[in-house]
Amino acid sequence: MTKRALITGINGQDGQYLTELLTAKGYAVHGIIPCRAPGIGEAGDRLYYADLAEGSNLLTILQKSEPDEVYNLAAQSHVRLSFELPIYTAEVTGVGTLRVLEAIRDYQRLTGREVRFYQASSSEMFGKVKTTPQNEDTQFHPRSPYACAKVFGFWQTVNYRESYGMHASNGILFNHESPRRGESFVTRKITLAVGRIKVGLQEKLKLGNVDARRDWGFAGDYVEAMWQMLQQPEPDDYVVATGQTHSVRDFLNAAFGHVGLKWEDHVETDSNLLRPAEVDLLCGDATKARKKLGWSPKVRFEELVGMMVEHDLELAEREKRKRG
Ligand code: F7E
């Protein structure tokens, strides 16, 4: 029988890659999009509007989509913005997860069906890190309203597993990027600027803290791990990461270097882009995911940067041609 999946945040980077993966595996994929998404009122057969900040129609959506698996990818996911919108972020990213879990519990009670649940947890929960590299046993020390909300979602997921026997798993994903990454995250902000600077559409790029270090992987690889978690006989929590850490500076070097430019000639720092509290260093240890899921990342850092720069260079060339 065809398996059915429901993805919250289906329109985001991970939602798109996961949809492709599940579709290729023969799933019928249903998705929830936010009310502020473009094309309002024109959601297709398998798309539903909902706002996790209130979630009143989540049970109805479960009844319509009848999923075997739910992937909760929706969030207010911008860390810096979460300092400006802490309560909204808590509502969507934190309590929103609880709303989805509660709707699934109601749905299971009403229908007697089993629904497996994936929660998009985040390496931001490690924040001011206690040890490096970080694994499933590393204590959390969240450093932003976003990270606090993700910690709430993480523990609610564990609680629904332990209290109600729900097949609920957390993927603790470290930063994962691609040409589909949102434009305000640092990697994509950089590669978009590299393309435009290279073709002469832009001169300068303003950034915040270029010393921060992250463990950057490819989003296409990471959605595989999400799916694998839900295929396990038992639910569990897994770190998903490359095990390599690079600074924003390293990313700048690789991205500008890819097109023969020096980032120092173009980057300016802007104190408005700094965060009230920063996460200085993240580096994940995905040994458990490798051993239990057989998962490992395929795309390496340089390849990831090259893929994003090539994509955004083409965008910039198209923009230039359009402008004449
Ligand atoms: O920042 C620094 C910034 O916004 C990375 C989200 O997907 O991954 C992401 O969170 C670093 C930070 O990602 C700029 O201060 C410097 O240290 O790309 P980012 P993030 O905050 O690590 C985790 C796993 C998530 O769960 C989140 O949802 O880069 N940085 N200058 C800058 N960052 C941005 N955005 N813009 C700058 O101009």
mmCIF file of C-alpha atoms and ligand atoms in Angstrom:
data_model
loop_
_atom_site.group_PDB
_atom_site.id
_atom_site.type_symbol
_atom_site.label_atom_id
_atom_site.label_comp_id
_atom_site.label_asym_id
_atom_site.label_seq_id
_atom_site.Cartn_x
_atom_site.Cartn_y
_atom_site.Cartn_z
ATOM 1 C CA MET A 1 0.000 0.000 0.000
ATOM 2 C CA THR A 2 1.225 3.525 -0.773
ATOM 3 C CA LYS A 3 2.686 5.194 2.294
ATOM 4 C CA ARG A 4 1.517 8.684 3.147
ATOM 5 C CA ALA A 5 3.542 11.485 4.685
ATOM 6 C CA LEU A 6 2.561 14.899 6.010
ATOM 7 C CA ILE A 7 5.260 17.578 6.127
ATOM 8 C CA THR A 8 4.835 20.843 8.017
ATOM 9 C CA GLY A 9 6.966 23.565 6.425
ATOM 10 C CA ILE A 10 6.880 21.718 3.077
ATOM 11 C CA ASN A 11 7.729 24.946 1.226
ATOM 12 C CA GLY A 12 11.102 25.399 2.983
ATOM 13 C CA GLN A 13 14.501 24.090 1.909
ATOM 14 C CA ASP A 14 14.218 20.807 3.838
ATOM 15 C CA GLY A 15 10.554 20.358 2.934
ATOM 16 C CA GLN A 16 11.446 20.521 -0.751
ATOM 17 C CA TYR A 17 14.285 17.994 -0.517
ATOM 18 C CA LEU A 18 12.243 15.674 1.691
ATOM 19 C CA THR A 19 9.289 15.831 -0.717
ATOM 20 C CA GLU A 20 11.576 14.777 -3.569
ATOM 21 C CA LEU A 21 13.052 11.932 -1.523
ATOM 22 C CA LEU A 22 9.691 10.585 -0.348
ATOM 23 C CA THR A 23 8.076 10.963 -3.766
ATOM 24 C CA ALA A 24 10.945 8.963 -5.301
ATOM 25 C CA LYS A 25 10.252 6.278 -2.682
ATOM 26 C CA GLY A 26 6.613 6.105 -3.793
ATOM 27 C CA TYR A 27 5.005 8.067 -0.924
ATOM 28 C CA ALA A 28 1.948 10.247 -1.331
ATOM 29 C CA VAL A 29 3.275 13.486 0.141
ATOM 30 C CA HIS A 30 0.959 15.995 1.798
ATOM 31 C CA GLY A 31 2.127 19.318 3.149
ATOM 32 C CA ILE A 32 1.254 22.224 5.381
ATOM 33 C CA ILE A 33 2.138 25.716 4.237
ATOM 34 C CA PRO A 34 1.958 28.928 6.236
ATOM 35 C CA CYS A 35 -0.912 31.342 5.629
ATOM 36 C CA ARG A 36 1.568 33.993 4.538
ATOM 37 C CA ALA A 37 2.884 31.794 1.680
ATOM 38 C CA PRO A 38 2.450 33.160 -1.865
ATOM 39 C CA GLY A 39 -0.479 31.954 -3.971
ATOM 40 C CA ILE A 40 -2.892 32.165 -1.066
ATOM 41 C CA GLY A 41 -6.154 30.318 -1.676
ATOM 42 C CA GLU A 42 -4.587 28.151 -4.358
ATOM 43 C CA ALA A 43 -3.209 25.290 -2.328
ATOM 44 C CA GLY A 44 -3.379 22.074 -4.360
ATOM 45 C CA ASP A 45 -4.926 18.725 -3.519
ATOM 46 C CA ARG A 46 -2.334 17.728 -0.997
ATOM 47 C CA LEU A 47 -1.486 21.137 0.435
ATOM 48 C CA TYR A 48 -3.170 22.681 3.462
ATOM 49 C CA TYR A 49 -2.875 26.095 5.071
ATOM 50 C CA ALA A 50 -2.183 26.170 8.785
ATOM 51 C CA ASP A 51 -0.418 28.364 11.294
ATOM 52 C CA LEU A 52 1.392 26.486 14.049
ATOM 53 C CA ALA A 53 0.998 29.610 16.206
ATOM 54 C CA GLU A 54 -2.638 28.543 16.731
ATOM 55 C CA GLY A 55 -3.067 25.140 15.080
ATOM 56 C CA SER A 56 -6.881 24.904 15.237
ATOM 57 C CA ASN A 57 -7.142 22.900 11.995
ATOM 58 C CA LEU A 58 -4.300 20.419 12.576
ATOM 59 C CA LEU A 59 -6.615 17.526 13.488
ATOM 60 C CA THR A 60 -8.733 18.180 10.388
ATOM 61 C CA ILE A 61 -5.585 18.133 8.249
ATOM 62 C CA LEU A 62 -4.526 14.808 9.775
ATOM 63 C CA GLN A 63 -8.001 13.401 9.067
ATOM 64 C CA LYS A 64 -7.788 14.546 5.447
ATOM 65 C CA SER A 65 -4.201 13.447 4.776
ATOM 66 C CA GLU A 66 -4.238 10.204 6.848
ATOM 67 C CA PRO A 67 -0.462 10.110 7.221
ATOM 68 C CA ASP A 68 1.727 7.200 8.307
ATOM 69 C CA GLU A 69 4.543 9.657 9.000
ATOM 70 C CA VAL A 70 4.547 13.318 10.068
ATOM 71 C CA TYR A 71 7.681 15.448 9.638
ATOM 72 C CA ASN A 72 7.538 18.658 11.674
ATOM 73 C CA LEU A 73 9.845 21.008 9.772
ATOM 74 C CA ALA A 74 7.861 24.237 10.208
ATOM 75 C CA ALA A 75 9.437 26.895 12.426
ATOM 76 C CA GLN A 76 10.365 30.519 12.775
ATOM 77 C CA SER A 77 13.931 29.407 12.091
ATOM 78 C CA HIS A 78 15.924 32.661 11.924
ATOM 79 C CA VAL A 79 18.041 32.903 15.041
ATOM 80 C CA ARG A 80 18.672 36.672 14.932
ATOM 81 C CA LEU A 81 15.025 37.420 14.159
ATOM 82 C CA SER A 82 14.008 35.342 17.183
ATOM 83 C CA PHE A 83 15.518 38.037 19.429
ATOM 84 C CA GLU A 84 13.091 40.536 17.879
ATOM 85 C CA LEU A 85 10.138 38.110 17.873
ATOM 86 C CA PRO A 86 10.722 35.928 20.944
ATOM 87 C CA ILE A 87 7.070 35.250 21.756
ATOM 88 C CA TYR A 88 6.035 34.531 18.187
ATOM 89 C CA THR A 89 9.076 32.230 17.864
ATOM 90 C CA ALA A 90 8.110 30.404 21.060
ATOM 91 C CA GLU A 91 4.543 30.015 19.740
ATOM 92 C CA VAL A 92 5.497 28.623 16.326
ATOM 93 C CA THR A 93 8.765 26.821 16.968
ATOM 94 C CA GLY A 94 8.102 25.636 20.531
ATOM 95 C CA VAL A 95 4.385 25.361 21.320
ATOM 96 C CA GLY A 96 3.721 24.701 17.604
ATOM 97 C CA THR A 97 5.520 21.369 18.010
ATOM 98 C CA LEU A 98 3.313 20.554 20.976
ATOM 99 C CA ARG A 99 0.217 21.446 18.947
ATOM 100 C CA VAL A 100 1.259 18.968 16.246
ATOM 101 C CA LEU A 101 1.973 16.258 18.838
ATOM 102 C CA GLU A 102 -1.401 16.809 20.542
ATOM 103 C CA ALA A 103 -3.240 16.681 17.207
ATOM 104 C CA ILE A 104 -1.486 13.393 16.390
ATOM 105 C CA ARG A 105 -2.443 11.979 19.786
ATOM 106 C CA ASP A 106 -6.096 12.937 19.193
ATOM 107 C CA TYR A 107 -5.961 11.485 15.683
ATOM 108 C CA GLN A 108 -4.474 8.212 16.938
ATOM 109 C CA ARG A 109 -7.141 7.954 19.648
ATOM 110 C CA LEU A 110 -9.938 8.611 17.142
ATOM 111 C CA THR A 111 -8.706 6.266 14.394
ATOM 112 C CA GLY A 112 -6.548 3.687 16.165
ATOM 113 C CA ARG A 113 -3.844 4.263 13.536
ATOM 114 C CA GLU A 114 -0.146 4.593 14.262
ATOM 115 C CA VAL A 115 1.537 7.816 13.128
ATOM 116 C CA ARG A 116 5.312 8.154 13.307
ATOM 117 C CA PHE A 117 6.649 11.611 14.161
ATOM 118 C CA TYR A 118 9.878 13.384 13.257
ATOM 119 C CA GLN A 119 10.864 16.577 15.061
ATOM 120 C CA ALA A 120 13.358 18.962 13.433
ATOM 121 C CA SER A 121 15.529 19.636 16.461
ATOM 122 C CA SER A 122 18.591 21.806 16.090
ATOM 123 C CA SER A 123 22.260 22.018 17.009
ATOM 124 C CA GLU A 124 21.437 25.538 18.257
ATOM 125 C CA MET A 125 20.180 23.793 21.406
ATOM 126 C CA PHE A 126 23.834 23.127 22.350
ATOM 127 C CA GLY A 127 24.499 26.872 22.212
ATOM 128 C CA LYS A 128 27.275 27.708 24.630
ATOM 129 C CA VAL A 129 28.768 24.287 24.140
ATOM 130 C CA LYS A 130 29.853 22.181 27.088
ATOM 131 C CA THR A 131 32.054 19.787 25.073
ATOM 132 C CA THR A 132 33.259 19.454 21.486
ATOM 133 C CA PRO A 133 32.211 17.633 19.397
ATOM 134 C CA GLN A 134 28.566 17.579 20.481
ATOM 135 C CA ASN A 135 26.617 14.313 20.542
ATOM 136 C CA GLU A 136 23.263 13.086 21.891
ATOM 137 C CA ASP A 137 24.590 13.179 25.476
ATOM 138 C CA THR A 138 25.865 16.766 25.369
ATOM 139 C CA GLN A 139 23.974 19.072 27.726
ATOM 140 C CA PHE A 140 21.918 21.851 26.113
ATOM 141 C CA HIS A 141 22.645 25.535 26.785
ATOM 142 C CA PRO A 142 20.404 27.479 24.374
ATOM 143 C CA ARG A 143 21.525 31.030 23.529
ATOM 144 C CA SER A 144 18.515 32.501 21.708
ATOM 145 C CA PRO A 145 14.713 32.520 21.891
ATOM 146 C CA TYR A 146 14.834 30.214 18.848
ATOM 147 C CA ALA A 147 17.093 27.719 20.610
ATOM 148 C CA CYS A 148 14.963 27.831 23.790
ATOM 149 C CA ALA A 149 11.874 27.067 21.692
ATOM 150 C CA LYS A 150 13.681 24.146 20.027
ATOM 151 C CA VAL A 151 14.666 22.743 23.436
ATOM 152 C CA PHE A 152 10.967 22.869 24.418
ATOM 153 C CA GLY A 153 10.015 21.011 21.220
ATOM 154 C CA PHE A 154 12.776 18.456 21.790
ATOM 155 C CA TRP A 155 11.575 17.541 25.289
ATOM 156 C CA GLN A 156 7.909 17.490 24.318
ATOM 157 C CA THR A 157 8.826 14.976 21.612
ATOM 158 C CA VAL A 158 10.683 12.821 24.157
ATOM 159 C CA ASN A 159 7.705 13.141 26.533
ATOM 160 C CA TYR A 160 5.144 11.993 23.979
ATOM 161 C CA ARG A 161 7.393 9.011 23.260
ATOM 162 C CA GLU A 162 7.756 8.126 26.937
ATOM 163 C CA SER A 163 4.228 9.007 28.123
ATOM 164 C CA TYR A 164 2.106 7.725 25.243
ATOM 165 C CA GLY A 165 4.401 5.246 23.481
ATOM 166 C CA MET A 166 4.406 7.424 20.363
ATOM 167 C CA HIS A 167 7.001 6.618 17.684
ATOM 168 C CA ALA A 168 8.508 10.124 17.996
ATOM 169 C CA SER A 169 12.133 10.911 17.131
ATOM 170 C CA ASN A 170 14.309 14.012 17.240
ATOM 171 C CA GLY A 171 16.866 14.698 14.540
ATOM 172 C CA ILE A 172 19.393 17.112 16.053
ATOM 173 C CA LEU A 173 20.499 18.593 12.762
ATOM 174 C CA PHE A 174 23.545 20.796 12.487
ATOM 175 C CA ASN A 175 23.504 23.585 9.879
ATOM 176 C CA HIS A 176 22.550 22.259 6.465
ATOM 177 C CA GLU A 177 22.646 24.330 3.325
ATOM 178 C CA SER A 178 21.981 24.164 -0.422
ATOM 179 C CA PRO A 179 21.130 26.409 -3.365
ATOM 180 C CA ARG A 180 17.579 26.403 -1.914
ATOM 181 C CA ARG A 181 18.654 27.826 1.432
ATOM 182 C CA GLY A 182 16.763 30.948 2.535
ATOM 183 C CA GLU A 183 18.498 34.146 1.493
ATOM 184 C CA SER A 184 19.015 35.521 4.994
ATOM 185 C CA PHE A 185 21.122 32.634 6.312
ATOM 186 C CA VAL A 186 24.806 33.397 6.152
ATOM 187 C CA THR A 187 25.886 30.816 3.557
ATOM 188 C CA ARG A 188 23.280 31.789 0.987
ATOM 189 C CA LYS A 189 23.697 35.483 1.744
ATOM 190 C CA ILE A 190 27.371 35.034 0.871
ATOM 191 C CA THR A 191 26.929 32.936 -2.282
ATOM 192 C CA LEU A 192 24.237 35.264 -3.648
ATOM 193 C CA ALA A 193 26.564 38.213 -3.079
ATOM 194 C CA VAL A 194 29.515 36.400 -4.684
ATOM 195 C CA GLY A 195 27.467 35.855 -7.849
ATOM 196 C CA ARG A 196 26.314 39.474 -8.029
ATOM 197 C CA ILE A 197 29.759 40.890 -7.209
ATOM 198 C CA LYS A 198 31.385 38.661 -9.837
ATOM 199 C CA VAL A 199 29.096 39.947 -12.622
ATOM 200 C CA GLY A 200 29.292 43.560 -11.432
ATOM 201 C CA LEU A 201 25.799 43.972 -9.959
ATOM 202 C CA GLN A 202 27.049 44.607 -6.428
ATOM 203 C CA GLU A 203 30.241 45.872 -4.775
ATOM 204 C CA LYS A 204 30.000 45.134 -1.072
ATOM 205 C CA LEU A 205 28.584 42.586 1.342
ATOM 206 C CA LYS A 206 27.717 43.424 4.957
ATOM 207 C CA LEU A 207 28.111 40.691 7.560
ATOM 208 C CA GLY A 208 28.077 40.274 11.336
ATOM 209 C CA ASN A 209 30.399 37.938 13.234
ATOM 210 C CA VAL A 210 32.735 36.240 10.740
ATOM 211 C CA ASP A 211 34.574 34.293 13.463
ATOM 212 C CA ALA A 212 31.613 32.034 14.310
ATOM 213 C CA ARG A 213 32.226 28.369 13.462
ATOM 214 C CA ARG A 214 29.592 25.978 12.184
ATOM 215 C CA ASP A 215 29.351 22.364 11.048
ATOM 216 C CA TRP A 216 27.866 22.874 7.569
ATOM 217 C CA GLY A 217 26.454 19.969 5.566
ATOM 218 C CA PHE A 218 24.247 19.515 2.493
ATOM 219 C CA ALA A 219 20.473 19.582 3.121
ATOM 220 C CA GLY A 220 19.878 16.890 0.485
ATOM 221 C CA ASP A 221 21.960 14.454 2.559
ATOM 222 C CA TYR A 222 20.242 15.394 5.821
ATOM 223 C CA VAL A 223 16.670 14.623 4.739
ATOM 224 C CA GLU A 224 17.799 10.997 4.175
ATOM 225 C CA ALA A 225 18.579 10.789 7.889
ATOM 226 C CA MET A 226 15.093 12.144 8.765
ATOM 227 C CA TRP A 227 13.430 9.389 6.761
ATOM 228 C CA GLN A 228 15.730 6.677 8.127
ATOM 229 C CA MET A 229 14.829 7.647 11.724
ATOM 230 C CA LEU A 230 11.178 6.896 11.055
ATOM 231 C CA GLN A 231 11.985 3.494 9.521
ATOM 232 C CA GLN A 232 13.599 2.208 12.745
ATOM 233 C CA PRO A 233 11.634 -0.234 14.892
ATOM 234 C CA GLU A 234 12.194 2.027 17.920
ATOM 235 C CA PRO A 235 12.074 5.857 18.034
ATOM 236 C CA ASP A 236 15.195 7.661 19.244
ATOM 237 C CA ASP A 237 17.196 10.922 19.004
ATOM 238 C CA TYR A 238 20.119 11.386 16.613
ATOM 239 C CA VAL A 239 22.754 14.008 15.887
ATOM 240 C CA VAL A 240 23.146 14.621 12.133
ATOM 241 C CA ALA A 241 26.356 16.437 11.209
ATOM 242 C CA THR A 242 29.546 16.210 9.147
ATOM 243 C CA GLY A 243 31.995 16.327 12.079
ATOM 244 C CA GLN A 244 33.891 19.197 10.452
ATOM 245 C CA THR A 245 33.736 22.789 11.604
ATOM 246 C CA HIS A 246 34.530 25.910 9.566
ATOM 247 C CA SER A 247 34.358 29.610 10.351
ATOM 248 C CA VAL A 248 32.283 32.114 8.385
ATOM 249 C CA ARG A 249 35.703 33.381 7.253
ATOM 250 C CA ASP A 250 36.508 29.911 5.833
ATOM 251 C CA PHE A 251 33.197 29.982 3.988
ATOM 252 C CA LEU A 252 34.019 33.437 2.609
ATOM 253 C CA ASN A 253 37.454 32.248 1.477
ATOM 254 C CA ALA A 254 36.024 29.227 -0.322
ATOM 255 C CA ALA A 255 33.084 31.116 -1.901
ATOM 256 C CA PHE A 256 34.948 34.205 -3.153
ATOM 257 C CA GLY A 257 37.965 32.014 -4.031
ATOM 258 C CA HIS A 258 35.730 29.831 -6.211
ATOM 259 C CA VAL A 259 35.304 32.752 -8.656
ATOM 260 C CA GLY A 260 38.839 34.153 -8.253
ATOM 261 C CA LEU A 261 37.947 37.014 -5.874
ATOM 262 C CA LYS A 262 39.297 38.013 -2.437
ATOM 263 C CA TRP A 263 36.575 38.399 0.178
ATOM 264 C CA GLU A 264 38.612 41.025 2.069
ATOM 265 C CA ASP A 265 38.077 43.402 -0.876
ATOM 266 C CA HIS A 266 34.296 43.206 -0.578
ATOM 267 C CA VAL A 267 33.143 42.337 2.944
ATOM 268 C CA GLU A 268 32.289 44.992 5.521
ATOM 269 C CA THR A 269 31.261 44.232 9.073
ATOM 270 C CA ASP A 270 28.059 45.732 10.412
ATOM 271 C CA SER A 271 27.402 45.703 14.162
ATOM 272 C CA ASN A 272 23.632 45.678 13.491
ATOM 273 C CA LEU A 273 24.053 42.114 12.272
ATOM 274 C CA LEU A 274 25.572 40.879 15.527
ATOM 275 C CA ARG A 275 23.362 38.883 17.911
ATOM 276 C CA PRO A 276 22.779 39.695 21.600
ATOM 277 C CA ALA A 277 24.304 36.286 22.380
ATOM 278 C CA GLU A 278 26.333 34.284 19.884
ATOM 279 C CA VAL A 279 26.938 30.569 19.433
ATOM 280 C CA ASP A 280 30.677 30.547 18.793
ATOM 281 C CA LEU A 281 31.376 26.972 17.814
ATOM 282 C CA LEU A 282 29.361 23.974 16.691
ATOM 283 C CA CYS A 283 30.790 20.641 15.606
ATOM 284 C CA GLY A 284 28.699 17.477 15.626
ATOM 285 C CA ASP A 285 29.520 13.849 16.300
ATOM 286 C CA ALA A 286 27.130 11.732 14.198
ATOM 287 C CA THR A 287 28.565 8.347 15.261
ATOM 288 C CA LYS A 288 25.168 7.118 16.487
ATOM 289 C CA ALA A 289 23.454 7.995 13.186
ATOM 290 C CA ARG A 290 26.262 6.263 11.288
ATOM 291 C CA LYS A 291 26.086 3.101 13.388
ATOM 292 C CA LYS A 292 22.319 2.786 13.853
ATOM 293 C CA LEU A 293 20.956 4.351 10.674
ATOM 294 C CA GLY A 294 23.890 3.642 8.353
ATOM 295 C CA TRP A 295 23.806 7.362 7.533
ATOM 296 C CA SER A 296 26.797 9.441 6.493
ATOM 297 C CA PRO A 297 27.108 12.759 4.664
ATOM 298 C CA LYS A 298 28.102 12.532 0.997
ATOM 299 C CA VAL A 299 28.754 16.179 0.093
ATOM 300 C CA ARG A 300 31.865 17.777 1.592
ATOM 301 C CA PHE A 301 32.338 21.435 2.524
ATOM 302 C CA GLU A 302 34.193 22.575 -0.632
ATOM 303 C CA GLU A 303 31.714 20.768 -2.876
ATOM 304 C CA LEU A 304 28.789 22.378 -1.033
ATOM 305 C CA VAL A 305 30.244 25.877 -1.359
ATOM 306 C CA GLY A 306 31.010 25.277 -5.060
ATOM 307 C CA MET A 307 27.471 24.018 -5.732
ATOM 308 C CA MET A 308 25.921 27.088 -4.091
ATOM 309 C CA VAL A 309 28.252 29.585 -5.781
ATOM 310 C CA GLU A 310 27.715 28.035 -9.241
ATOM 311 C CA HIS A 311 23.957 28.203 -8.769
ATOM 312 C CA ASP A 312 23.978 31.815 -7.602
ATOM 313 C CA LEU A 313 26.421 32.907 -10.285
ATOM 314 C CA GLU A 314 23.944 31.679 -12.867
ATOM 315 C CA LEU A 315 21.151 33.603 -11.109
ATOM 316 C CA ALA A 316 23.267 36.759 -11.184
ATOM 317 C CA GLU A 317 24.088 36.305 -14.878
ATOM 318 C CA ARG A 318 20.387 35.916 -15.629
ATOM 319 C CA GLU A 319 19.613 39.049 -13.591
ATOM 320 C CA LYS A 320 22.284 40.952 -15.514
ATOM 321 C CA ARG A 321 20.940 39.837 -18.906
ATOM 322 C CA LYS A 322 17.419 40.873 -17.860
ATOM 323 C CA ARG A 323 18.642 44.313 -16.898
ATOM 324 C CA GLY A 324 20.231 44.551 -20.360
HETATM 325 O O1 F7E B 1 24.269 31.989 10.987
HETATM 326 C C1 F7E B 1 26.995 34.401 11.573
HETATM 327 C C2 F7E B 1 25.934 34.255 12.639
HETATM 328 O O2 F7E B 1 21.935 32.502 10.320
HETATM 329 C C3 F7E B 1 25.473 31.274 11.048
HETATM 330 C C4 F7E B 1 19.324 28.000 11.211
HETATM 331 O O3 F7E B 1 18.937 27.151 10.142
HETATM 332 O O4 F7E B 1 21.231 26.636 11.660
HETATM 333 C C5 F7E B 1 20.820 27.956 11.384
HETATM 334 O O5 F7E B 1 21.174 28.832 12.453
HETATM 335 C C6 F7E B 1 26.542 32.118 11.704
HETATM 336 C C7 F7E B 1 26.094 32.788 13.015
HETATM 337 O O6 F7E B 1 22.589 30.145 10.924
HETATM 338 C C8 F7E B 1 25.867 37.043 9.354
HETATM 339 O O7 F7E B 1 26.152 35.180 13.714
HETATM 340 C C9 F7E B 1 27.681 36.531 10.423
HETATM 341 O O8 F7E B 1 27.103 32.657 13.983
HETATM 342 O O9 F7E B 1 23.354 31.071 8.794
HETATM 343 P P1 F7E B 1 22.986 31.486 10.178
HETATM 344 P P2 F7E B 1 22.476 29.737 12.462
HETATM 345 O O10 F7E B 1 22.208 30.887 13.325
HETATM 346 O O11 F7E B 1 23.662 28.890 12.789
HETATM 347 C C10 F7E B 1 20.658 26.032 12.826
HETATM 348 C C11 F7E B 1 21.106 24.607 12.880
HETATM 349 C C12 F7E B 1 19.200 26.216 12.917
HETATM 350 O O12 F7E B 1 18.485 25.388 13.474
HETATM 351 C C13 F7E B 1 18.634 27.524 12.474
HETATM 352 O O13 F7E B 1 17.269 27.436 12.214
HETATM 353 O O14 F7E B 1 26.902 33.174 10.822
HETATM 354 N N1 F7E B 1 26.777 35.559 10.681
HETATM 355 N N2 F7E B 1 27.138 37.456 9.610
HETATM 356 C C14 F7E B 1 25.643 35.845 10.034
HETATM 357 N N3 F7E B 1 24.459 35.181 9.972
HETATM 358 C C15 F7E B 1 23.468 35.728 9.199
HETATM 359 N N4 F7E B 1 22.287 35.084 9.106
HETATM 360 N N5 F7E B 1 23.654 36.928 8.541
HETATM 361 C C16 F7E B 1 24.824 37.615 8.585
HETATM 362 O O15 F7E B 1 24.964 38.672 7.958
#
